[in-house]
């Protein structure tokens, strides 16, 4: 029984739009170019419409300065303008968009975008759409350990979201085959994954996206330069390419260089350890793997490695999923431990040594007890965080301020230097997510070249951790809500639930849990939604729009659920944490 | 052009491509723009080898990897793979996309003639194809 990835439910839009590669008789070029890279359903038309609605709202505000800004509400009369609870829109819009003469000057280009990833490409293409002359640089420095490289498209396409989701899918499919037996299928349960075939399929897909990206840039008349950019002065950049150097001048620069994985400063780290940059094209099987780091990258990698039959261990220095709701983070970790993924808590690695037989000896230490230990692994994967790529830009030459290894920007994505902007993972303190980068990049281009006023709203961005049992959330974590409003002003509705499909194969429902963090009094506006369970991203996406529209608990519980689904559990929330009642469900359907 | 095991010639540079077109004279040249990561291209590969054998005297089949030969891919405005081009005397007669064996065969038959016409002594049946007399002669078609 061969499960080919071609026919899996891929989230890549151009495949959907042009029918799957497997069933069609050709590998699609950019026939329909909208939404290729971002893997969300934003088409230029939809966003343009949204922007027009927003602009008219912005214009309306110019006379009454004190009225609260409408955000997503249209022109519906009688509806009071929505005042977003934790975002000071007045302050955000108080700073006017800088009017600079930005087109048709004497520079080589109106805009040079440094970085051909999610943010850079979206910005470059949107700028061209609005009449700018644009060049986009992209360059990938090979990984220090294995020399891994990849094509244009950035982290998400090459070594991030896309290969991650495909491998996550591969591992879930393996699980599904075993579950199928319970549903009556005569499957050979001794199925084994073929790592090389998986890697080849994943890489083939990535290469096809690289190709489409290149052609799309050509079609859109964005000049693509495969070179490493560094500043000479505020209007001049030098691009170091394989074939030599090239100097470019531009009116405006957008820095969208993104980040790369960090390596720890311990012996053997760089020589023997790999990162997510290497994992998705690894030529040998990972085998018994030590994943160092318990952020979403570490957990997701450990998760799919387990599903593919390898033995991952997760080494955690302090907490799991830093920045996320910690109750949910612990449930995710427990669900992984339940699946047989051991967690070495409060532990840091000390060194990595290669043995004669090729295995890696990792020495580590418990930071609480000081106790040392060691273990042999086939692979060591560093997932301890990502650093912004400011080092090659020569920022001091132009005086762009940095914070740690990122670039701080204002609400217009402007740096402290007037004609230099930054967008995407490189900016300080904002979610490092593809859809955020894309939207921010597009809005920036519109402000520069289409006279738009709209700023990027970084609040309430929904996200998903693709661990074997997925976790998705939007809005505030419980602890952040408590910090912001005080425990007395917060009500948390929660419950465990049992997905219908889990019964027959007797899949564990122990960690299937969700909660809504809301205002305690008044309208009971929902501040945050958290869900652990299957297809978590699909479940939360719609609720993210609801939250942005001002969802209240009243509306939520008066929404009729779709049955049988797991998403409907949000409409059935009725037990509060405060009541102390047992959140474990007794029955379904009532 | 040398008599190798595989009849389909893989192009690795623009200069090789130009030379082959020149040396083809008035023979038809079928070019396939492919990619190593393109599934449908891999599927059509064997059929092309077969065609190269069937039409060995009247048709040269070339394969061009778009990742290795960007300039050529750009020159022929290739966006999807596999893209097929039939060239004669340096002129593009037809260009189409898709790994559809029936379509490829019918296009080749339309421009080069049917497979049977290769066999010596058999009267020509395709329109515009020169009659093939002695097997040793290599006159090429007249259309």
PDB file of C-alpha atoms in Angstrom, chain B:
ATOM      1  CA  UNK B   1      23.811  13.082 -32.886  1.00  0.00           C
ATOM      2  CA  UNK B   2      26.211  10.228 -32.114  1.00  0.00           C
ATOM      3  CA  UNK B   3      24.722   6.762 -32.105  1.00  0.00           C
ATOM      4  CA  UNK B   4      24.298   6.289 -28.368  1.00  0.00           C
ATOM      5  CA  UNK B   5      22.162   3.899 -26.379  1.00  0.00           C
ATOM      6  CA  UNK B   6      19.700   6.617 -25.485  1.00  0.00           C
ATOM      7  CA  UNK B   7      18.362   8.398 -28.528  1.00  0.00           C
ATOM      8  CA  UNK B   8      17.020  11.416 -26.692  1.00  0.00           C
ATOM      9  CA  UNK B   9      19.827  13.942 -26.379  1.00  0.00           C
ATOM     10  CA  UNK B  10      20.156  15.917 -23.143  1.00  0.00           C
ATOM     11  CA  UNK B  11      21.251  19.487 -23.780  1.00  0.00           C
ATOM     12  CA  UNK B  12      23.577  21.066 -21.264  1.00  0.00           C
ATOM     13  CA  UNK B  13      24.383  24.377 -22.916  1.00  0.00           C
ATOM     14  CA  UNK B  14      22.962  26.891 -25.322  1.00  0.00           C
ATOM     15  CA  UNK B  15      25.888  26.423 -27.713  1.00  0.00           C
ATOM     16  CA  UNK B  16      25.236  22.672 -27.965  1.00  0.00           C
ATOM     17  CA  UNK B  17      21.593  23.418 -28.642  1.00  0.00           C
ATOM     18  CA  UNK B  18      22.404  25.920 -31.367  1.00  0.00           C
ATOM     19  CA  UNK B  19      24.856  23.503 -33.010  1.00  0.00           C
ATOM     20  CA  UNK B  20      22.350  20.667 -33.055  1.00  0.00           C
ATOM     21  CA  UNK B  21      19.734  22.900 -34.651  1.00  0.00           C
ATOM     22  CA  UNK B  22      22.233  23.937 -37.296  1.00  0.00           C
ATOM     23  CA  UNK B  23      23.361  20.385 -37.973  1.00  0.00           C
ATOM     24  CA  UNK B  24      19.770  19.148 -38.142  1.00  0.00           C
ATOM     25  CA  UNK B  25      19.390  20.721 -41.532  1.00  0.00           C
ATOM     26  CA  UNK B  26      15.785  20.278 -42.477  1.00  0.00           C
ATOM     27  CA  UNK B  27      15.182  17.413 -40.069  1.00  0.00           C
ATOM     28  CA  UNK B  28      12.512  18.078 -37.481  1.00  0.00           C
ATOM     29  CA  UNK B  29      13.683  18.661 -33.942  1.00  0.00           C
ATOM     30  CA  UNK B  30      11.434  17.914 -30.972  1.00  0.00           C
ATOM     31  CA  UNK B  31      12.539  19.698 -27.819  1.00  0.00           C
ATOM     32  CA  UNK B  32      11.234  18.805 -24.373  1.00  0.00           C
ATOM     33  CA  UNK B  33      11.775  21.397 -21.635  1.00  0.00           C
ATOM     34  CA  UNK B  34      11.707  19.406 -18.386  1.00  0.00           C
ATOM     35  CA  UNK B  35      12.643  19.618 -14.723  1.00  0.00           C
ATOM     36  CA  UNK B  36      14.165  16.961 -12.485  1.00  0.00           C
ATOM     37  CA  UNK B  37      11.436  17.545  -9.942  1.00  0.00           C
ATOM     38  CA  UNK B  38       8.572  17.366 -12.400  1.00  0.00           C
ATOM     39  CA  UNK B  39       6.559  14.155 -12.066  1.00  0.00           C
ATOM     40  CA  UNK B  40       4.768  14.261 -15.432  1.00  0.00           C
ATOM     41  CA  UNK B  41       8.133  14.808 -17.164  1.00  0.00           C
ATOM     42  CA  UNK B  42       9.454  11.615 -15.617  1.00  0.00           C
ATOM     43  CA  UNK B  43       6.349   9.785 -16.782  1.00  0.00           C
ATOM     44  CA  UNK B  44       6.683  10.806 -20.416  1.00  0.00           C
ATOM     45  CA  UNK B  45      10.416  10.041 -20.552  1.00  0.00           C
ATOM     46  CA  UNK B  46      10.201   6.426 -21.794  1.00  0.00           C
ATOM     47  CA  UNK B  47       7.657   7.309 -24.481  1.00  0.00           C
ATOM     48  CA  UNK B  48      10.047   9.950 -25.829  1.00  0.00           C
ATOM     49  CA  UNK B  49      12.854   7.401 -26.024  1.00  0.00           C
ATOM     50  CA  UNK B  50      10.516   5.164 -27.950  1.00  0.00           C
ATOM     51  CA  UNK B  51       9.619   7.982 -30.328  1.00  0.00           C
ATOM     52  CA  UNK B  52      13.289   8.777 -30.793  1.00  0.00           C
ATOM     53  CA  UNK B  53      13.849   5.200 -31.926  1.00  0.00           C
ATOM     54  CA  UNK B  54      10.788   5.049 -34.139  1.00  0.00           C
ATOM     55  CA  UNK B  55      11.609   8.321 -35.872  1.00  0.00           C
ATOM     56  CA  UNK B  56      15.382   8.045 -35.670  1.00  0.00           C
ATOM     57  CA  UNK B  57      15.976   9.062 -39.258  1.00  0.00           C
ATOM     58  CA  UNK B  58      13.532  11.930 -39.410  1.00  0.00           C
ATOM     59  CA  UNK B  59      13.365  13.438 -35.960  1.00  0.00           C
ATOM     60  CA  UNK B  60      15.884  14.511 -33.385  1.00  0.00           C
ATOM     61  CA  UNK B  61      14.591  14.629 -29.834  1.00  0.00           C
ATOM     62  CA  UNK B  62      16.295  16.897 -27.314  1.00  0.00           C
ATOM     63  CA  UNK B  63      15.710  17.350 -23.567  1.00  0.00           C
ATOM     64  CA  UNK B  64      16.517  20.624 -21.804  1.00  0.00           C
ATOM     65  CA  UNK B  65      16.589  20.912 -17.984  1.00  0.00           C
ATOM     66  CA  UNK B  66      15.027  24.310 -17.223  1.00  0.00           C
ATOM     67  CA  UNK B  67      16.963  24.713 -13.958  1.00  0.00           C
ATOM     68  CA  UNK B  68      20.287  24.162 -15.747  1.00  0.00           C
ATOM     69  CA  UNK B  69      19.424  26.121 -18.886  1.00  0.00           C
ATOM     70  CA  UNK B  70      17.571  29.181 -17.708  1.00  0.00           C
ATOM     71  CA  UNK B  71      18.464  31.271 -20.725  1.00  0.00           C
ATOM     72  CA  UNK B  72      16.971  28.767 -23.153  1.00  0.00           C
ATOM     73  CA  UNK B  73      13.870  28.354 -20.982  1.00  0.00           C
ATOM     74  CA  UNK B  74      13.465  32.120 -21.014  1.00  0.00           C
ATOM     75  CA  UNK B  75      14.044  32.285 -24.764  1.00  0.00           C
ATOM     76  CA  UNK B  76      11.183  29.886 -25.369  1.00  0.00           C
ATOM     77  CA  UNK B  77       9.033  31.470 -22.652  1.00  0.00           C
ATOM     78  CA  UNK B  78       8.696  28.204 -20.777  1.00  0.00           C
ATOM     79  CA  UNK B  79       6.464  28.438 -17.716  1.00  0.00           C
ATOM     80  CA  UNK B  80       5.116  24.909 -17.230  1.00  0.00           C
ATOM     81  CA  UNK B  81       6.739  21.529 -17.751  1.00  0.00           C
ATOM     82  CA  UNK B  82       6.977  19.530 -19.850  1.00  0.00           C
ATOM     83  CA  UNK B  83       6.885  22.037 -22.709  1.00  0.00           C
ATOM     84  CA  UNK B  84       7.341  20.599 -26.193  1.00  0.00           C
ATOM     85  CA  UNK B  85       8.574  22.554 -29.182  1.00  0.00           C
ATOM     86  CA  UNK B  86       8.909  21.322 -32.744  1.00  0.00           C
ATOM     87  CA  UNK B  87      11.572  23.187 -34.669  1.00  0.00           C
ATOM     88  CA  UNK B  88      12.499  22.871 -38.305  1.00  0.00           C
ATOM     89  CA  UNK B  89      15.151  24.927 -40.037  1.00  0.00           C
ATOM     90  CA  UNK B  90      15.427  26.985 -36.889  1.00  0.00           C
ATOM     91  CA  UNK B  91      11.743  27.934 -36.986  1.00  0.00           C
ATOM     92  CA  UNK B  92       9.323  26.981 -34.215  1.00  0.00           C
ATOM     93  CA  UNK B  93       6.407  25.156 -35.806  1.00  0.00           C
ATOM     94  CA  UNK B  94       4.425  24.453 -32.650  1.00  0.00           C
ATOM     95  CA  UNK B  95       4.841  24.761 -28.887  1.00  0.00           C
ATOM     96  CA  UNK B  96       2.601  23.149 -26.292  1.00  0.00           C
ATOM     97  CA  UNK B  97       2.587  22.073 -22.662  1.00  0.00           C
ATOM     98  CA  UNK B  98       1.553  18.789 -21.158  1.00  0.00           C
ATOM     99  CA  UNK B  99       2.655  15.241 -20.603  1.00  0.00           C
ATOM    100  CA  UNK B 100      -0.047  13.722 -22.818  1.00  0.00           C
ATOM    101  CA  UNK B 101       1.386  10.846 -24.894  1.00  0.00           C
ATOM    102  CA  UNK B 102      -1.459  10.826 -27.411  1.00  0.00           C
ATOM    103  CA  UNK B 103      -1.125  14.529 -28.065  1.00  0.00           C
ATOM    104  CA  UNK B 104       2.633  14.308 -28.491  1.00  0.00           C
ATOM    105  CA  UNK B 105       2.311  11.421 -30.909  1.00  0.00           C
ATOM    106  CA  UNK B 106      -0.395  13.140 -32.926  1.00  0.00           C
ATOM    107  CA  UNK B 107       1.639  16.355 -33.166  1.00  0.00           C
ATOM    108  CA  UNK B 108       4.705  14.446 -34.276  1.00  0.00           C
ATOM    109  CA  UNK B 109       2.636  12.549 -36.823  1.00  0.00           C
ATOM    110  CA  UNK B 110       1.178  15.788 -38.127  1.00  0.00           C
ATOM    111  CA  UNK B 111       4.525  17.456 -38.700  1.00  0.00           C
ATOM    112  CA  UNK B 112       6.889  14.574 -39.318  1.00  0.00           C
ATOM    113  CA  UNK B 113       4.625  11.867 -40.589  1.00  0.00           C
ATOM    114  CA  UNK B 114       3.452   8.502 -39.360  1.00  0.00           C
ATOM    115  CA  UNK B 115       5.831   5.921 -37.940  1.00  0.00           C
ATOM    116  CA  UNK B 116       5.217   3.493 -40.825  1.00  0.00           C
ATOM    117  CA  UNK B 117       6.605   6.014 -43.289  1.00  0.00           C
ATOM    118  CA  UNK B 118      10.023   5.335 -41.812  1.00  0.00           C
ATOM    119  CA  UNK B 119      10.017   1.840 -43.221  1.00  0.00           C
ATOM    120  CA  UNK B 120      11.708   1.596 -46.616  1.00  0.00           C
ATOM    121  CA  UNK B 121       9.578   0.752 -49.602  1.00  0.00           C
ATOM    122  CA  UNK B 122       6.285   1.677 -48.017  1.00  0.00           C
ATOM    123  CA  UNK B 123       4.412   4.429 -49.880  1.00  0.00           C
ATOM    124  CA  UNK B 124       4.059   7.659 -48.008  1.00  0.00           C
ATOM    125  CA  UNK B 125       0.651   8.249 -46.502  1.00  0.00           C
ATOM    126  CA  UNK B 126       1.067  11.511 -44.612  1.00  0.00           C
ATOM    127  CA  UNK B 127       0.480  14.735 -46.469  1.00  0.00           C
ATOM    128  CA  UNK B 128       3.539  16.523 -47.660  1.00  0.00           C
ATOM    129  CA  UNK B 129       5.973  13.800 -46.708  1.00  0.00           C
ATOM    130  CA  UNK B 130       8.600  12.963 -49.283  1.00  0.00           C
ATOM    131  CA  UNK B 131       8.499   9.376 -50.503  1.00  0.00           C
ATOM    132  CA  UNK B 132      11.124   7.264 -48.899  1.00  0.00           C
ATOM    133  CA  UNK B 133      13.058   5.278 -51.497  1.00  0.00           C
ATOM    134  CA  UNK B 134      16.243   3.501 -50.533  1.00  0.00           C
ATOM    135  CA  UNK B 135      16.733   2.852 -46.839  1.00  0.00           C
ATOM    136  CA  UNK B 136      20.234   4.246 -46.961  1.00  0.00           C
ATOM    137  CA  UNK B 137      19.107   7.602 -48.293  1.00  0.00           C
ATOM    138  CA  UNK B 138      18.397  10.205 -45.702  1.00  0.00           C
ATOM    139  CA  UNK B 139      16.541  12.900 -47.541  1.00  0.00           C
ATOM    140  CA  UNK B 140      14.276  14.095 -44.790  1.00  0.00           C
ATOM    141  CA  UNK B 141      10.735  15.241 -45.367  1.00  0.00           C
ATOM    142  CA  UNK B 142       9.855  18.024 -47.673  1.00  0.00           C
ATOM    143  CA  UNK B 143       7.292  19.922 -45.630  1.00  0.00           C
TER     144      UNK B 143
END
